[in-house]
Structures are given as structure tokens and as C-alpha cells.
Amino acid sequence: MSALVNSAWRHTITVSLHRLYSFRRCPYAMRARLAFVFAGLRVELREVVLKNKPAQMLAISPKGTVPVLELVERDDTHRAVIEESREILEWALQQRDPHGLLSTDLAVADALIDRNDNEFKHWLDRYKYADRHPEFPPLAYRQKGEVFLLELERLLASNRYLLGDSISIADIGIMPFVRQFAHVDREVFYRLPYPNLQQWLREWLEHPAFQQVMLKFPPWQEGAERVVFPPGDLS
């Protein structure tokens, strides 16, 4: 991850850091962590066990879902909470965007992410948890989700990334959800007629930024040593 690390914002771990409550396998939380990696901003990562959510998180965000970003002043006083992954994504890149993820057609990017969050995720959940939605067989839910995949395939037919030849906010906003869809049944996914999308996803799964996002950390507990994310030397 040398390119990202070399350009990342320097931040000593002795100062107050914003706190990100996260869960490693949640696509919304992946989206938020990717934002901080690409922005080169460090946060205190608090990995959550969803069956035993910390009281500190519930106190600032009673809805109880991740990610949650707690913005902290230099004197360690609280000043704001951002509870939605898309807002965290946008906030992080607005603070710092060394890789130009916002240098794209933001209206098109917003529309794509809207479809991902409001349409594709609906069918993804039913495909992944088809046993909870017995009204239709898994195939029907998969095919509904493929409507969005087909649109992504068409975009990638002429571009390396969704909106051009460089990574944009659309890529990191959508990729975790395509990954989740693919992982419902990998063999089936890679037999589907979406070669450009499949290659895009393969490259993402091998990307140093994503590998850093998927590092495992122990669940956060009060009094435990602080976990700084992204880890490593940002010098």
C-alpha cells in the first residue's frame, strides 16, 4: 500500500482521534473504512460484536447499527456523531482527498450509490438470506439483483473503474456490496455473463487498500489498548 501510505496524512497516536465503531464483515462498515484509507486519515477503530454492542456506541447512536463515527475535539470532548456510512464516506473525502475520488461526475456517482443502497441492497439481502424470505426462491432474488450488476457491467465495458480510468467515490461506495453478493455463491457469480464486473471485483479483492480494510482486530472493550486505523507508519 505504498502509494497510499506515502501520501497519507501524518497523525501521531498521542492526540485525540475520531472514533469509528465498525464491524469487519459489514459492507457499510467496509465502505467507511475504505474512505479513511483513501483519505489518509486515522481514527480510533472500535470493532463491535453485533450480539453484544457496547453501551458507549448505543449511548451516542441508539439505532445500534454500524458504522458510527464519533467526532472528538482535541480535548477529547464530543462534538458530533455521523451515523450513516454514506455520510462518513463523504465526510472523510471532504476532509482530504489525495487520490481524487471526488474528481468525478458527482451527480452520476450519487445516482449509482442511491441505486446500490435503495434497490440493489434490498435484493442482495433477500438473496443472501433467502430462507428468511420464502416468498420466492433464491434464483428470483439473484436475478433481481443482477439488474444492477448488468448496469455496472456496462459501465466497466469501457472503463477500468465505474466512472473512468481512476478510482472514484462510486467504486468504494459500491464494491463492498458487490463483494457480498458474489460471496453468497462464488461459483455461481463467476459463471454469470459479467466478465468486466468480475475482473473489477477480483482486482478490488487484491487491492492493498481493501486488504488493509479487512485486517482483523479484537473486539473493543473499555480500557483496552487503542486500535489506530489504518495501522502502520504513515510517514
GROMACS .gro file of C-alpha atoms in nm:
model
  235
    1MET     CA    1   0.000   0.000   0.000
    2SER     CA    2   0.300   0.224  -0.053
    3ALA     CA    3   0.128   0.485  -0.271
    4LEU     CA    4  -0.146   0.540  -0.019
    5VAL     CA    5   0.081   0.522   0.281
    6ASN     CA    6   0.335   0.763   0.140
    7SER     CA    7   0.070   1.024   0.070
    8ALA     CA    8  -0.126   0.971   0.389
    9TRP     CA    9  -0.180   1.238   0.648
   10ARG     CA   10   0.064   1.217   0.938
   11HIS     CA   11  -0.103   1.181   1.274
   12THR     CA   12   0.068   1.086   1.597
   13ILE     CA   13  -0.129   0.844   1.809
   14THR     CA   14  -0.088   1.060   2.117
   15VAL     CA   15  -0.351   1.312   2.008
   16SER     CA   16  -0.726   1.261   2.022
   17LEU     CA   17  -0.866   1.064   1.732
   18HIS     CA   18  -1.218   1.042   1.600
   19ARG     CA   19  -1.373   0.707   1.692
   20LEU     CA   20  -1.515   0.468   1.436
   21TYR     CA   21  -1.739   0.188   1.558
   22SER     CA   22  -1.719  -0.084   1.296
   23PHE     CA   23  -1.779  -0.450   1.218
   24ARG     CA   24  -1.531  -0.617   0.986
   25ARG     CA   25  -1.774  -0.805   0.760
   26CYS     CA   26  -2.043  -0.536   0.728
   27PRO     CA   27  -2.036  -0.378   0.379
   28TYR     CA   28  -2.146  -0.043   0.518
   29ALA     CA   29  -1.856  -0.050   0.763
   30MET     CA   30  -1.616  -0.159   0.486
   31ARG     CA   31  -1.727   0.148   0.292
   32ALA     CA   32  -1.642   0.371   0.585
   33ARG     CA   33  -1.303   0.211   0.647
   34LEU     CA   34  -1.214   0.240   0.279
   35ALA     CA   35  -1.291   0.610   0.300
   36PHE     CA   36  -1.036   0.659   0.577
   37VAL     CA   37  -0.771   0.455   0.399
   38PHE     CA   38  -0.806   0.655   0.077
   39ALA     CA   39  -0.831   0.984   0.264
   40GLY     CA   40  -0.518   0.904   0.463
   41LEU     CA   41  -0.696   0.990   0.787
   42ARG     CA   42  -0.653   0.797   1.107
   43VAL     CA   43  -0.927   0.706   1.351
   44GLU     CA   44  -0.957   0.503   1.664
   45LEU     CA   45  -1.120   0.181   1.547
   46ARG     CA   46  -1.364   0.013   1.782
   47GLU     CA   47  -1.455  -0.329   1.646
   48VAL     CA   48  -1.807  -0.425   1.755
   49VAL     CA   49  -1.961  -0.762   1.834
   50LEU     CA   50  -2.312  -0.720   1.696
   51LYS     CA   51  -2.463  -0.956   1.953
   52ASN     CA   52  -2.306  -0.756   2.234
   53LYS     CA   53  -2.295  -0.394   2.123
   54PRO     CA   54  -2.101  -0.165   2.356
   55ALA     CA   55  -2.302   0.072   2.570
   56GLN     CA   56  -2.076   0.357   2.460
   57MET     CA   57  -2.188   0.313   2.099
   58LEU     CA   58  -2.556   0.279   2.188
   59ALA     CA   59  -2.535   0.593   2.401
   60ILE     CA   60  -2.434   0.805   2.102
   61SER     CA   61  -2.628   0.609   1.837
   62PRO     CA   62  -2.933   0.427   1.977
   63LYS     CA   63  -3.018   0.275   1.638
   64GLY     CA   64  -2.742   0.026   1.709
   65THR     CA   65  -2.604  -0.025   1.359
   66VAL     CA   66  -2.251   0.021   1.229
   67PRO     CA   67  -2.061   0.218   1.123
   68VAL     CA   68  -2.083   0.508   1.364
   69LEU     CA   69  -1.828   0.788   1.360
   70GLU     CA   70  -1.786   0.987   1.679
   71LEU     CA   71  -1.609   1.314   1.611
   72VAL     CA   72  -1.388   1.416   1.901
   73GLU     CA   73  -1.237   1.753   1.985
   74ARG     CA   74  -0.869   1.787   2.068
   75ASP     CA   75  -0.952   1.800   2.438
   76ASP     CA   76  -1.142   1.468   2.396
   77THR     CA   77  -1.488   1.623   2.423
   78HIS     CA   78  -1.761   1.503   2.191
   79ARG     CA   79  -1.892   1.736   1.925
   80ALA     CA   80  -2.084   1.533   1.666
   81VAL     CA   81  -2.186   1.185   1.557
   82ILE     CA   82  -2.222   1.063   1.198
   83GLU     CA   83  -2.439   0.753   1.186
   84GLU     CA   84  -2.465   0.665   0.817
   85SER     CA   85  -2.188   0.504   0.614
   86ARG     CA   86  -2.250   0.721   0.311
   87GLU     CA   87  -2.220   1.038   0.518
   88ILE     CA   88  -1.900   0.905   0.676
   89LEU     CA   89  -1.764   0.830   0.328
   90GLU     CA   90  -1.840   1.180   0.208
   91TRP     CA   91  -1.716   1.345   0.526
   92ALA     CA   92  -1.378   1.169   0.514
   93LEU     CA   93  -1.315   1.256   0.150
   94GLN     CA   94  -1.421   1.615   0.207
   95GLN     CA   95  -1.155   1.644   0.476
   96ARG     CA   96  -0.884   1.509   0.249
   97ASP     CA   97  -0.891   1.353  -0.095
   98PRO     CA   98  -0.532   1.292  -0.211
   99HIS     CA   99  -0.638   1.038  -0.475
  100GLY     CA  100  -0.912   1.249  -0.629
  101LEU     CA  101  -1.205   1.020  -0.553
  102LEU     CA  102  -1.433   1.322  -0.566
  103SER     CA  103  -1.289   1.435  -0.901
  104THR     CA  104  -1.570   1.274  -1.097
  105ASP     CA  105  -1.927   1.344  -1.202
  106LEU     CA  106  -2.071   1.351  -0.851
  107ALA     CA  107  -2.431   1.353  -0.974
  108VAL     CA  108  -2.372   1.025  -1.158
  109ALA     CA  109  -2.183   0.883  -0.861
  110ASP     CA  110  -2.465   0.980  -0.624
  111ALA     CA  111  -2.725   0.820  -0.851
  112LEU     CA  112  -2.528   0.494  -0.866
  113ILE     CA  113  -2.481   0.481  -0.490
  114ASP     CA  114  -2.850   0.561  -0.445
  115ARG     CA  115  -2.941   0.260  -0.660
  116ASN     CA  116  -2.696   0.045  -0.470
  117ASP     CA  117  -2.832   0.144  -0.130
  118ASN     CA  118  -3.202   0.163  -0.209
  119GLU     CA  119  -3.251  -0.103  -0.476
  120PHE     CA  120  -2.961  -0.346  -0.504
  121LYS     CA  121  -2.918  -0.391  -0.127
  122HIS     CA  122  -3.286  -0.483  -0.099
  123TRP     CA  123  -3.244  -0.777  -0.335
  124LEU     CA  124  -2.900  -0.863  -0.201
  125ASP     CA  125  -3.041  -0.915   0.148
  126ARG     CA  126  -3.315  -1.141   0.015
  127TYR     CA  127  -3.071  -1.338  -0.196
  128LYS     CA  128  -2.827  -1.384   0.093
  129TYR     CA  129  -3.098  -1.464   0.347
  130ALA     CA  130  -3.344  -1.640   0.117
  131ASP     CA  131  -3.453  -1.870   0.397
  132ARG     CA  132  -3.597  -1.565   0.574
  133HIS     CA  133  -3.788  -1.464   0.261
  134PRO     CA  134  -3.955  -1.784   0.137
  135GLU     CA  135  -4.199  -1.595  -0.088
  136PHE     CA  136  -3.959  -1.654  -0.380
  137PRO     CA  137  -3.667  -1.890  -0.449
  138PRO     CA  138  -3.308  -1.760  -0.423
  139LEU     CA  139  -3.279  -1.754  -0.803
  140ALA     CA  140  -3.554  -1.493  -0.827
  141TYR     CA  141  -3.379  -1.265  -0.579
  142ARG     CA  142  -3.045  -1.314  -0.752
  143GLN     CA  143  -3.193  -1.218  -1.087
  144LYS     CA  144  -3.347  -0.905  -0.939
  145GLY     CA  145  -3.005  -0.807  -0.808
  146GLU     CA  146  -2.849  -0.876  -1.145
  147VAL     CA  147  -3.037  -0.581  -1.295
  148PHE     CA  148  -2.794  -0.353  -1.113
  149LEU     CA  149  -2.497  -0.579  -1.186
  150LEU     CA  150  -2.574  -0.551  -1.556
  151GLU     CA  151  -2.560  -0.172  -1.533
  152LEU     CA  152  -2.220  -0.194  -1.362
  153GLU     CA  153  -2.101  -0.438  -1.629
  154ARG     CA  154  -2.192  -0.190  -1.899
  155LEU     CA  155  -2.005   0.089  -1.725
  156LEU     CA  156  -1.697  -0.130  -1.687
  157ALA     CA  157  -1.703  -0.236  -2.050
  158SER     CA  158  -1.536   0.093  -2.143
  159ASN     CA  159  -1.368   0.193  -1.815
  160ARG     CA  160  -1.133   0.027  -1.570
  161TYR     CA  161  -1.341   0.168  -1.286
  162LEU     CA  162  -1.708   0.256  -1.266
  163LEU     CA  163  -1.679   0.618  -1.378
  164GLY     CA  164  -1.349   0.626  -1.562
  165ASP     CA  165  -0.988   0.513  -1.555
  166SER     CA  166  -0.932   0.600  -1.189
  167ILE     CA  167  -1.100   0.505  -0.864
  168SER     CA  168  -1.390   0.727  -0.762
  169ILE     CA  169  -1.625   0.754  -0.468
  170ALA     CA  170  -1.865   0.531  -0.662
  171ASP     CA  171  -1.620   0.240  -0.660
  172ILE     CA  172  -1.558   0.237  -0.287
  173GLY     CA  173  -1.923   0.313  -0.216
  174ILE     CA  174  -2.047   0.013  -0.414
  175MET     CA  175  -1.773  -0.251  -0.416
  176PRO     CA  176  -1.838  -0.397  -0.066
  177PHE     CA  177  -2.196  -0.477  -0.167
  178VAL     CA  178  -2.097  -0.644  -0.494
  179ARG     CA  179  -1.847  -0.847  -0.292
  180GLN     CA  180  -2.121  -0.955  -0.055
  181PHE     CA  181  -2.345  -1.053  -0.346
  182ALA     CA  182  -2.064  -1.255  -0.506
  183HIS     CA  183  -1.985  -1.433  -0.182
  184VAL     CA  184  -2.337  -1.571  -0.145
  185ASP     CA  185  -2.228  -1.829  -0.404
  186ARG     CA  186  -1.890  -1.758  -0.560
  187GLU     CA  187  -1.913  -2.036  -0.818
  188VAL     CA  188  -2.243  -1.905  -0.947
  189PHE     CA  189  -2.124  -1.543  -0.951
  190TYR     CA  190  -1.815  -1.617  -1.157
  191ARG     CA  191  -2.023  -1.811  -1.410
  192LEU     CA  192  -2.251  -1.514  -1.474
  193PRO     CA  193  -2.201  -1.319  -1.800
  194TYR     CA  194  -2.033  -1.020  -1.638
  195PRO     CA  195  -1.661  -1.054  -1.719
  196ASN     CA  196  -1.576  -0.688  -1.666
  197LEU     CA  197  -1.750  -0.674  -1.330
  198GLN     CA  198  -1.584  -0.998  -1.222
  199GLN     CA  199  -1.240  -0.863  -1.315
  200TRP     CA  200  -1.315  -0.535  -1.135
  201LEU     CA  201  -1.409  -0.727  -0.822
  202ARG     CA  202  -1.103  -0.953  -0.842
  203GLU     CA  203  -0.877  -0.650  -0.865
  204TRP     CA  204  -1.050  -0.493  -0.566
  205LEU     CA  205  -1.014  -0.806  -0.355
  206GLU     CA  206  -0.639  -0.796  -0.423
  207HIS     CA  207  -0.605  -0.419  -0.382
  208PRO     CA  208  -0.376  -0.318  -0.092
  209ALA     CA  209  -0.638  -0.074   0.034
  210PHE     CA  210  -0.901  -0.344   0.062
  211GLN     CA  211  -0.661  -0.588   0.222
  212GLN     CA  212  -0.585  -0.325   0.484
  213VAL     CA  213  -0.956  -0.267   0.539
  214MET     CA  214  -1.006  -0.640   0.603
  215LEU     CA  215  -0.741  -0.678   0.872
  216LYS     CA  216  -0.879  -0.847   1.182
  217PHE     CA  217  -0.885  -0.665   1.513
  218PRO     CA  218  -1.009  -0.785   1.851
  219PRO     CA  219  -1.348  -0.662   1.972
  220TRP     CA  220  -1.321  -0.331   2.153
  221GLN     CA  221  -1.354  -0.326   2.531
  222GLU     CA  222  -1.341  -0.038   2.773
  223GLY     CA  223  -0.985   0.004   2.897
  224ALA     CA  224  -0.827  -0.195   2.613
  225GLU     CA  225  -0.532  -0.056   2.421
  226ARG     CA  226  -0.643   0.182   2.149
  227VAL     CA  227  -0.651   0.046   1.793
  228VAL     CA  228  -0.544   0.307   1.539
  229PHE     CA  229  -0.675   0.262   1.185
  230PRO     CA  230  -0.527   0.248   0.928
  231PRO     CA  231  -0.243   0.080   1.118
  232GLY     CA  232   0.125   0.119   1.046
  233ASP     CA  233   0.359   0.410   0.988
  234LEU     CA  234   0.208   0.689   0.778
  235SER     CA  235   0.537   0.874   0.743
   0.00000   0.00000   0.00000
